[in-house]
Amino acid sequence: MSQQSNISDDAAADESITSVNLQSESPTLQGEQVDETSDHSSIVEETSETAAQENIPEIQIAPMDNEAEDDADEGIDGDETVPVVQDTVTGEQQPLQDQPNDRGEDAVSQTNDDSVIHEQKAASHNLTMEQISIADSNKRSVDGVRTIASAAVSVPSTSVKATLSLVKNTLTTILEEKEVKKNPNTQKTIERTIARLEEDLNSESQLDVTADSILIFEALRDSCRLKSSKVQRSALDCLSKLFSFRALDESLLVNPPNSAATNDQNQEQDVATGITPPPKQKLIDAAIDTISSCFQGEGTSEKVELQIIRALSSCILVEDSISLCHGVSLLKAIRTIYNIFLFSLSASNQGIAQATLIQVVSSVFDKIDIKKNIILSNATTSPNEDSQTRVVPTAALSTDQSITLENMVQLNDDDERRVDAQQDTEDSEISDRAISSQELLIKDAFLVFRTMAKICSKPLDSELDMRSHAVRSKLLSLHIIYTIMKEHVDVLLSPNVILPEKEQRTLLNAIKQYLCLSLSRNAASPISPVFEITLEIMWLLMANLRAAFMREIPVFLTEIYFPITELKTSTNQQKRYFLNVIQRVCNDPRALIEFYLNYDCNPGMPNIMEMIVDYLTRLVLTRCVITPAERSYYEEQLSKPLFTFNFDQLPLLTTSNLSSSSNAQVVLPFPVEFALQMSALSCIVSVLRSLSSWAHRALNPNKTQVGKNNVDATESLASSSIHNETQTNSSLHIASTNADDETRSMLSQDLDNPTQFENLKQRKTQLSDCVVVFNTKPKKAIPLLVAKGFIADDLPQAIAKWLLATDGLDMAAIGDYLGEGDEKNIEIMHAFVDEFDFTGLSIVDALREFLQKFRLPGEGQKIDRFMLKFAERFVEQNPGIFSKADTAYVLSYSLIMLNTDLHSSQIKRKMTLEEFLENNEGIDNGNDLPKDFMIGLFNEIANNEIKLLSEQHQAMLQDDTAAPFNAQPQSAFNFFSSRDLEREAYMQVSKEIASKTELVFKNLSKSKEKSEPEVYYAASHVEHVKSIFETLWMSFLAALTPPFKDYADLDTSNKCLEGLKISIKIASIFGIEDARKSFLGALVQFCNLQNVEEIRVKNVNAMVDLLEVALAEGNYLKESWKDILLVISQIERLQLISKGIDRETVPDVSQARVANPRSSYDSIRTAQPYFFDIWSKRATPLELAQEKYHNQTLSPKMAKYISASELVVLMDNIFTKSSELSGNAIVDFIKALTSVSLEEIESSQYASTPRMFSLQKMIDVCYYNMDRIRLEWTPIWAVMGDAFNKITTNPNLAVVFFAVDSLRQLSMRFLDIEELSGFEFQHDFLKPFEYAIQNTDSVEVQEMIVECFRNFILVKANHIRSGWKPILESLSFTAQSSNEAIVSKTQMLLNEIIKTSFDGIFIQDNAFGQMVDVLKEISKNKKYQKLSLHALETLKSMVQYIAKISFSHNKDYNAENSERLLRGKDVFEDVWFPILYSFNDTIMTAEDLEVRSRALNYMFDALVAYGSEFDEAFWKKICDKLLFPIFDVLARHWEVNQFNSHDDLSVWLSTTLIQALRNLIALFTHYFESLSGMLDGFLALLVSCICQKNDTIARIGRSCFQQLILQNVNKFQDSHWGKISDVFETLFEMTTANELFDSDPLHQGRRKSGRASGNQTPTEPPLNETVQRAQREEGSEDVGNETSSIEATGVNELLPVNNAVAQRGFGSNEDLHEKVNTKNSIVIKCVLQLLLIELVSDLFEDEEFEHQIPYTDSVKLTHLLENSYEFARDFNDDFKLRTRLVEARVVDKIPNLLKQETSAAAVLIDITFKLYLNSDEKVPELLARLVNICGRIVASYNSLDERSMEKNILAWRPVIVEILQGYYEFDDEDFKNCCPSMYGLVICVLDKSVPTDLSFAIKRYLARVGELYLSVDIDE
């Protein structure tokens, strides 16, 4: 019993409200009161004591000034308004003066009784009835009378008399009571008052009637002091009405009870008399004291309690703001009502007291006029205060001091009292000046809130009875705080509501510390209603006041609520209710974004947003098994409220309405983990919904979002107030502008720069990563931190400060790092210790503080270093405690050892005190430390272990189920015990949490004083959503995926699907590629189309949602379109299967990579190596899996869902609404669609009916998007064209035919769209036809495409523009086909095109050339000569037509049409060149001889026919680009590689080339005037021909060169002849075999022959040498005379001879190859030189040539011949050189140039004689040169040895004959002059054998000699 009594006393003591009551001079009454409430502890204390304990100063109210009083009096007297009351039944108003006459005492009693009965009835029902009752009561007593009451005393006389009559009747009734008669003083007072009242009432003068407020009040006060409840009821009722009527002057000063002092209001007079007057009170204060004193605790009559409540409410509840009830009186009234609520035995009175209390508190805040305070605050705020309202740069975020538990000091009751004392001091200073009424109201609001906060902050004992005073008191105070914060948030947020104090704090800042204290002490309460209301207050902070409580909110979350959710002993209700509040946060988009900005992006704050999402994700990922029955229970519970009390209305907290249970944890009929999982899933979806809502509202400010949930409706109650108000005096400033939420989100504000926050977030993430590195490898982390700028430099001081200031560091890692023995680490450790301040601390406290910052290493040396530095620092800051630092060092080390010894579980034998003392003897410089001091240290260590509080706190949270008091195992008797160990463990942990949180707030308040004002960033930018989503999307994905797979119910799956949809939307809008792909991939997986048998309704819903996402966010899906279209393809496949189509005919596109799954499976099963394996072999897992997959069937139920119209319509909308996609999005869509189409075709390419669903949709999409502009269509068709290229070349012809036909239909539609000139869209969409026709192997496909072209031309020919190009290019390809039908159709189609659309093609760029190319290719087709010839005929006719067009002067054609067709075209490049080139190409490459010949003729016929219309420039282009290129094979002098074989070349050379050369020369001759300017080109061409290695080409060139000269000999000008002679010079030079001298092994070069001077007589060589040379010369070969072999074989046949040389083994391969080339070059040049000599000879045979060629050019030719002669002569005479060439393997035999020498000499002599003899004038120089040459030749001939040089003699003999013949033709004079030198030589000729021709020549020569010199005429 004693124990229970103590608990009860303690509880009551803690919950007593320190009620302030009137000081009573009657010790008997006060004593009785104490006796009545002794069981519950005294709640009645003296006023002074109350003020001292509660720190409520008594505020001196300045009286109203005279001017204001006069104004009030005038207003009341002037109106003469008669007070009236309203009848509660009839509603009629009656004068107040009539009321007393009708009622009197009975009326008063009846009123009281009726109200009591009404209230008792209401109490038995609910609070609403009680509120109605008290409202009715107050309405009768307040509203009905107070509305016409005035604050002034002077009222109309009628109202005064009514009031006096009321008071008289009441006092008369009281006077009749026995208790009054027992108290003479009271009786006399009442009688005196009645007499005065009667006097006033009987007064005839109405104007002089006044109410003596003091007299009336003292009478009623004395009545209230009596013990009679009846008297008290009457007196209280009268007071209630008087204050309701405002009939008493509340500002009058009254004496205390039983005081003999006068009631004179002028106290100075009493002071002047020297008599100290008793302290006086204002009448309103005295009245409240009097009314409050009537409550005597639980023994008070219920009716008296009710009248007390009414009377107090009448004093306080006034409509106008001019009330004199403030400060102490107001608190006394509130606390009296509060005590009635607590201690009244009547449930009805408790409810009325509760409702009245709420009404009173609300009225206190309602009276605060924010608008009036604006003016007041402007008048009182200094300029400096205004300047503090600023936006601090973002950099301020990085300097915030972090909030931790380790660096805090305890916030205990002493600190509270210190804060309150400081507040009281400020109040006394403020009271010295006049305070306005609004300032008083603000002060009242502060006092009321502080009182409620202190009441709810009282701790609870272990007794948790809901009906106990402590619990009810706590609940009511918390509910009042909740009501204030909910209903009066505008007052709290207003920056103009400023307390009248020095600091000019706002009301919110003033109450903040008290609110945080109350929350911290109740947030972890095990009582569900307390926990819930506290959490609701916390929600209000987060919703409405998060800017002001920026630093406090994360403390509550991280230190209280999140740890509570992790506790095993916390109740299910706590976890679920906290999650419910988190749900509200998740529903508030602005709150979420601002949490992210101000916490997650703030380096000094925890990542609140990330913590919330991680917490929710952990809950969602919790594995939970639930039965169907449990699921049904859970679903039923969803409709029930989670809260204990409904917070929409004030809960009734009466004892009758509360249960007495201890509120033990309720066992739920379902797993709480499941409920948490579902709620967390809803929260995750709400977060996403909120982010989407914010993004949607920002991106579409003028649109209203319509969705499943209206997120905006759940936003903060006063969010606009947060952002539209500026807190001038708060330490938190909202970085925002005054703007509306809807429009401000669209403004680009520098204050809310997304880039700034992204950088901050990245910075914070980098720091976190560095912290992780430090916790594992500290030495590696420090340089990294310095490099990233987190540590200023690598100085020890900077590193030490960072270690102390950074959160999240592993204490053990810090200890290990600082304890290292390196010099650098030791310096950092010293700097670390120097950062501590141990001033004034004991050594144990200093150690305790020191060891909170790191974990002491276990190594002794490290501990020693730490203790040495610690001792040094401690002694330095605390001198005089120890004699030297060694003492502190040894003692510190000893204390560490003691702490380990006493508290380590591994040490069994603990150190005793004696051992501790013995260990520390003599440590203080040889002396012992004081024994008491050491004993105190020992006891302190023993009782309070030194340990890391953070680790202790974390360990406690992780093992909260362990009993903190080491409870013993329960015995069997404890089974019946009511002790709840789990509840006790939680209570212990919750107390620890609360105390820790208080420490945080204490440290937080200290850090605020030192730090700069913080910035609270209000969200306004849409880009924040991107940053949040990028940070958290993986958590969202992890949370949304497992529940869908684990649960089959639609509600859960729909939540997951909604979350995925929103996530995809956000990721798409902001371009977060990885997130979008991941979420879309998850949604695709949810469709479960790979497992047909396992498809459920939720999977169908996933399909629907996927399609809806595609429709809504199609513009952002990019490459994810492919996944969606694959799903559509698979759905369509299932729809077909559900309709009965064989699944074999509809392969799955998802298996496209596995070609023919079924055939693969069959091949595996049938590939049996042995016969007996049929029975013995088991299927492999792969085979089983394939068989299972293949045998899957779709259930009929799911088939209905799959085929539902909703899904079909959505699928169709994907394609039909593709026209709404943006330009870029449609390209992505088409890319995906074409890719899926290809995969579909690939998956069924071997099937007879391949899948072409997506292919068909490709065509459909084109139709749907037909209206797009060409700019968008170009990239679309680039993709589709490529797809059609692949599809039309597919091996499956069914696919190809469908694609081609679809492409044809599309093209028809496209051709209807007019195409302007310069655009090539038709070319783009017809290009796939060209690709298909060129890359297919199927003739059928080619024929189909040609037919498509025919269709186009027949129907749309007039619309075709750029489309002609791909059509004609395709026909150009088919023209080369080996299939006659294809070629024939091509030709027929082309003829039709020419017939019907020639002009249309001609006008298109390059189209005409392509049309000609088709004819060219037909003409070149080697198989079908007939078609080729027809094509040539078409070309020929086309030449005639274009000639009409080209030459506009032609009368046969319309000039205007010609001009239209040729507009913008180059006549040669665009018109003539294509058609002439077709002839050219046919000439060069056609295989048929007739075709080539006809093409050649047609080309030259055209040139001849229309060449007269060509100008020189035109002809130049024709020659350069058409004619000369025919002979390009000749331009490459030593190469003949244009033909496949030598036979082809020979045939072409022998036929086509000859004909072409002849035609070319004929053309030159025909149009000499036009072509003469290009003579150089023609000559160069002929040079190429002549200089060819092939003898045939060379001879053709020679012949054509001769023809060119002779046919135009009369047309050439001197310039032309000069060019011709230059060509001869070039030819002689190029054909001179210099290799004969260059190949000399001795490199002696060319040496001039001895025969160069014709007068030398060679010496006779020895006979043997002569014979030897004669033999060798006989076997020599004339290089230039090997024409027979060259003519027959050319170069290629000369090479085998040289290969035979190579086989002899001489030299290396490279040397041999070089020698072979040299040999070939020598032979070819010598042959060509002979051809040139022959050409010159032939030309001079022509008389016209001889006559026309200029003399100089003729002489030039003679010099060329002379050079050729001399070159051959020098070589032939150098026998040694010729021999060395043989020896060097350059040639096989001794070479000679005898034919060249003799031929050149002969032609030279002939031409020279002709030049001289035929010239009109004699040229002596020419004659002299001729004689010289002739003499040398004859002399050389004479020097020949007839024995050894017979061959040479034979070769030279015709030359001698030619010389003699020339001499014979000289005239006499010349003959005489030249004869002497020749005569002797001729005589020597006779020494040799003289054949007939020579003898005849000599004869004629000698005859001429005889004739001239001997005058002998000899007949021939």
Short mmCIF file of N, CA, C and O in Angstrom, two decimals, residues 635-694:
data_model
loop_
_atom_site.label_atom_id
_atom_site.label_comp_id
_atom_site.label_asym_id
_atom_site.label_seq_id
_atom_site.Cartn_x
_atom_site.Cartn_y
_atom_site.Cartn_z
N GLU A 635 -7.82 -6.17 -45.30
CA GLU A 635 -8.67 -5.33 -46.16
C GLU A 635 -9.83 -4.74 -45.38
O GLU A 635 -10.24 -3.60 -45.63
N GLU A 636 -10.38 -5.52 -44.42
CA GLU A 636 -11.43 -4.95 -43.58
C GLU A 636 -10.89 -3.82 -42.71
O GLU A 636 -11.56 -2.80 -42.49
N GLN A 637 -9.68 -3.99 -42.23
CA GLN A 637 -9.10 -2.99 -41.35
C GLN A 637 -8.82 -1.68 -42.08
O GLN A 637 -8.80 -0.61 -41.46
N LEU A 638 -8.65 -1.75 -43.41
CA LEU A 638 -8.33 -0.53 -44.17
C LEU A 638 -9.43 0.51 -44.06
O LEU A 638 -9.17 1.72 -44.12
N SER A 639 -10.66 0.06 -43.88
CA SER A 639 -11.76 1.02 -43.78
C SER A 639 -11.88 1.64 -42.39
O SER A 639 -12.65 2.58 -42.20
N LYS A 640 -11.13 1.12 -41.44
CA LYS A 640 -11.20 1.63 -40.08
C LYS A 640 -10.09 2.66 -39.86
O LYS A 640 -9.01 2.55 -40.44
N PRO A 641 -10.37 3.65 -39.02
CA PRO A 641 -9.33 4.66 -38.77
C PRO A 641 -8.17 4.07 -37.99
O PRO A 641 -8.34 3.19 -37.15
N LEU A 642 -7.00 4.58 -38.29
CA LEU A 642 -5.80 4.10 -37.62
C LEU A 642 -5.58 4.81 -36.29
O LEU A 642 -4.97 4.27 -35.38
N PHE A 643 -6.07 6.02 -36.17
CA PHE A 643 -5.79 6.83 -34.99
C PHE A 643 -6.70 6.43 -33.83
O PHE A 643 -7.79 5.87 -34.02
N THR A 644 -6.24 6.73 -32.62
CA THR A 644 -7.06 6.49 -31.43
C THR A 644 -8.16 7.53 -31.34
O THR A 644 -9.31 7.21 -31.01
N PHE A 645 -7.80 8.78 -31.58
CA PHE A 645 -8.77 9.87 -31.57
C PHE A 645 -8.82 10.50 -32.95
O PHE A 645 -7.82 10.59 -33.64
N ASN A 646 -10.01 10.96 -33.27
CA ASN A 646 -10.20 11.67 -34.53
C ASN A 646 -9.75 13.12 -34.33
O ASN A 646 -10.33 13.86 -33.56
N PHE A 647 -8.73 13.50 -35.08
CA PHE A 647 -8.17 14.84 -34.89
C PHE A 647 -8.93 15.92 -35.64
O PHE A 647 -8.60 17.09 -35.53
N ASP A 648 -9.95 15.52 -36.40
CA ASP A 648 -10.76 16.54 -37.04
C ASP A 648 -11.61 17.30 -36.01
O ASP A 648 -12.05 18.40 -36.27
N GLN A 649 -11.86 16.68 -34.88
CA GLN A 649 -12.56 17.34 -33.79
C GLN A 649 -11.86 16.99 -32.49
O GLN A 649 -11.17 15.98 -32.39
N LEU A 650 -12.05 17.85 -31.51
CA LEU A 650 -11.33 17.67 -30.25
C LEU A 650 -11.82 16.41 -29.54
O LEU A 650 -13.02 16.24 -29.30
N PRO A 651 -10.93 15.50 -29.19
CA PRO A 651 -11.38 14.27 -28.50
C PRO A 651 -11.81 14.57 -27.06
O PRO A 651 -11.28 15.47 -26.42
N LEU A 652 -12.77 13.81 -26.62
CA LEU A 652 -13.26 13.96 -25.24
C LEU A 652 -12.34 13.18 -24.31
O LEU A 652 -12.24 11.97 -24.42
N LEU A 653 -11.68 13.88 -23.42
CA LEU A 653 -10.68 13.27 -22.56
C LEU A 653 -11.17 13.11 -21.13
O LEU A 653 -10.40 13.16 -20.18
N THR A 654 -12.47 12.92 -20.96
CA THR A 654 -13.02 12.72 -19.62
C THR A 654 -12.73 11.30 -19.16
O THR A 654 -12.46 10.40 -19.96
N THR A 655 -12.81 11.13 -17.85
CA THR A 655 -12.52 9.79 -17.29
C THR A 655 -13.54 8.77 -17.76
O THR A 655 -13.22 7.58 -17.85
N SER A 656 -14.75 9.22 -18.02
CA SER A 656 -15.77 8.26 -18.47
C SER A 656 -15.56 7.85 -19.92
O SER A 656 -16.05 6.80 -20.33
N ASN A 657 -14.86 8.66 -20.65
CA ASN A 657 -14.66 8.37 -22.06
C ASN A 657 -13.36 7.64 -22.33
O ASN A 657 -13.14 7.17 -23.43
N LEU A 658 -12.49 7.56 -21.37
CA LEU A 658 -11.20 6.90 -21.52
C LEU A 658 -11.21 5.57 -20.82
O LEU A 658 -11.79 5.42 -19.74
N SER A 659 -10.54 4.62 -21.42
CA SER A 659 -10.43 3.31 -20.78
C SER A 659 -9.28 3.35 -19.78
O SER A 659 -8.36 4.15 -19.88
N SER A 660 -9.37 2.45 -18.87
CA SER A 660 -8.31 2.40 -17.84
C SER A 660 -7.19 1.47 -18.21
O SER A 660 -6.27 1.25 -17.43
N SER A 661 -7.25 0.90 -19.40
CA SER A 661 -6.20 -0.05 -19.80
C SER A 661 -4.88 0.68 -19.96
O SER A 661 -4.81 1.88 -20.19
N SER A 662 -3.84 -0.10 -19.87
CA SER A 662 -2.50 0.47 -20.04
C SER A 662 -2.12 0.60 -21.50
O SER A 662 -0.97 0.84 -21.82
N ASN A 663 -3.11 0.33 -22.36
CA ASN A 663 -2.87 0.50 -23.80
C ASN A 663 -1.76 -0.42 -24.30
O ASN A 663 -0.85 -0.03 -25.00
N ALA A 664 -1.87 -1.67 -23.86
CA ALA A 664 -0.88 -2.65 -24.31
C ALA A 664 -1.01 -2.89 -25.81
O ALA A 664 -2.04 -2.59 -26.42
N GLN A 665 0.07 -3.41 -26.37
CA GLN A 665 0.09 -3.60 -27.82
C GLN A 665 -1.00 -4.56 -28.26
O GLN A 665 -1.14 -5.66 -27.73
N VAL A 666 -1.77 -4.15 -29.23
CA VAL A 666 -2.87 -4.95 -29.73
C VAL A 666 -2.33 -5.96 -30.74
O VAL A 666 -1.53 -5.61 -31.61
N VAL A 667 -2.77 -7.18 -30.62
CA VAL A 667 -2.36 -8.22 -31.55
C VAL A 667 -3.24 -8.12 -32.79
O VAL A 667 -4.46 -8.25 -32.72
N LEU A 668 -2.60 -7.86 -33.93
CA LEU A 668 -3.34 -7.71 -35.18
C LEU A 668 -3.64 -9.08 -35.78
O LEU A 668 -2.84 -10.01 -35.65
N PRO A 669 -4.78 -9.19 -36.45
CA PRO A 669 -5.11 -10.49 -37.08
C PRO A 669 -4.39 -10.70 -38.40
O PRO A 669 -4.79 -11.56 -39.19
N PHE A 670 -3.40 -9.94 -38.65
CA PHE A 670 -2.61 -10.09 -39.88
C PHE A 670 -1.19 -9.63 -39.57
O PHE A 670 -0.96 -8.89 -38.61
N PRO A 671 -0.22 -10.07 -40.36
CA PRO A 671 1.16 -9.66 -40.09
C PRO A 671 1.33 -8.16 -40.26
O PRO A 671 0.94 -7.58 -41.28
N VAL A 672 1.89 -7.54 -39.26
CA VAL A 672 2.09 -6.10 -39.34
C VAL A 672 3.10 -5.76 -40.44
O VAL A 672 3.04 -4.67 -41.04
N GLU A 673 4.00 -6.68 -40.72
CA GLU A 673 4.96 -6.42 -41.78
C GLU A 673 4.26 -6.22 -43.11
O GLU A 673 4.68 -5.40 -43.94
N PHE A 674 3.17 -6.99 -43.31
CA PHE A 674 2.43 -6.84 -44.55
C PHE A 674 1.76 -5.47 -44.63
O PHE A 674 1.78 -4.80 -45.68
N ALA A 675 1.17 -5.06 -43.52
CA ALA A 675 0.53 -3.74 -43.50
C ALA A 675 1.56 -2.64 -43.76
O ALA A 675 1.30 -1.69 -44.52
N LEU A 676 2.72 -2.78 -43.13
CA LEU A 676 3.77 -1.79 -43.37
C LEU A 676 4.25 -1.83 -44.81
O LEU A 676 4.53 -0.80 -45.43
N GLN A 677 4.34 -3.02 -45.35
CA GLN A 677 4.79 -3.16 -46.73
C GLN A 677 3.83 -2.48 -47.70
O GLN A 677 4.23 -1.74 -48.59
N MET A 678 2.54 -2.71 -47.48
CA MET A 678 1.56 -2.10 -48.37
C MET A 678 1.53 -0.58 -48.20
O MET A 678 1.43 0.17 -49.18
N SER A 679 1.63 -0.13 -46.98
CA SER A 679 1.63 1.32 -46.75
C SER A 679 2.88 1.95 -47.36
O SER A 679 2.82 3.04 -47.94
N ALA A 680 4.01 1.28 -47.18
CA ALA A 680 5.25 1.81 -47.74
C ALA A 680 5.17 1.85 -49.27
O ALA A 680 5.66 2.79 -49.91
N LEU A 681 4.56 0.83 -49.84
CA LEU A 681 4.38 0.84 -51.29
C LEU A 681 3.52 2.02 -51.72
O LEU A 681 3.82 2.69 -52.71
N SER A 682 2.46 2.27 -50.97
CA SER A 682 1.63 3.44 -51.27
C SER A 682 2.43 4.73 -51.14
O SER A 682 2.26 5.67 -51.93
N CYS A 683 3.29 4.77 -50.15
CA CYS A 683 4.13 5.96 -49.97
C CYS A 683 5.07 6.16 -51.15
O CYS A 683 5.26 7.29 -51.63
N ILE A 684 5.67 5.07 -51.61
CA ILE A 684 6.57 5.18 -52.76
C ILE A 684 5.81 5.72 -53.97
O ILE A 684 6.28 6.63 -54.68
N VAL A 685 4.62 5.19 -54.19
CA VAL A 685 3.81 5.67 -55.31
C VAL A 685 3.43 7.13 -55.09
O VAL A 685 3.40 7.93 -56.03
N SER A 686 3.15 7.50 -53.85
CA SER A 686 2.80 8.88 -53.57
C SER A 686 3.97 9.81 -53.83
O SER A 686 3.80 10.93 -54.33
N VAL A 687 5.16 9.37 -53.48
CA VAL A 687 6.35 10.18 -53.77
C VAL A 687 6.45 10.42 -55.28
O VAL A 687 6.65 11.56 -55.74
N LEU A 688 6.31 9.36 -56.02
CA LEU A 688 6.39 9.51 -57.47
C LEU A 688 5.26 10.38 -58.00
O LEU A 688 5.45 11.20 -58.90
N ARG A 689 4.08 10.18 -57.43
CA ARG A 689 2.95 10.99 -57.87
C ARG A 689 3.19 12.47 -57.57
O ARG A 689 2.85 13.36 -58.36
N SER A 690 3.77 12.74 -56.42
CA SER A 690 4.06 14.13 -56.06
C SER A 690 5.10 14.73 -56.98
O SER A 690 4.96 15.87 -57.43
N LEU A 691 6.15 13.97 -57.26
CA LEU A 691 7.17 14.48 -58.19
C LEU A 691 6.58 14.74 -59.56
O LEU A 691 6.86 15.76 -60.21
N SER A 692 5.74 13.82 -60.00
CA SER A 692 5.11 14.01 -61.30
C SER A 692 4.18 15.21 -61.29
O SER A 692 4.12 15.98 -62.26
N SER A 693 3.47 15.38 -60.19
CA SER A 693 2.57 16.53 -60.08
C SER A 693 3.33 17.83 -60.14
O SER A 693 2.94 18.78 -60.84
N TRP A 694 4.46 17.88 -59.45
CA TRP A 694 5.26 19.11 -59.48
C TRP A 694 5.79 19.38 -60.89
O TRP A 694 5.74 20.50 -61.38
#
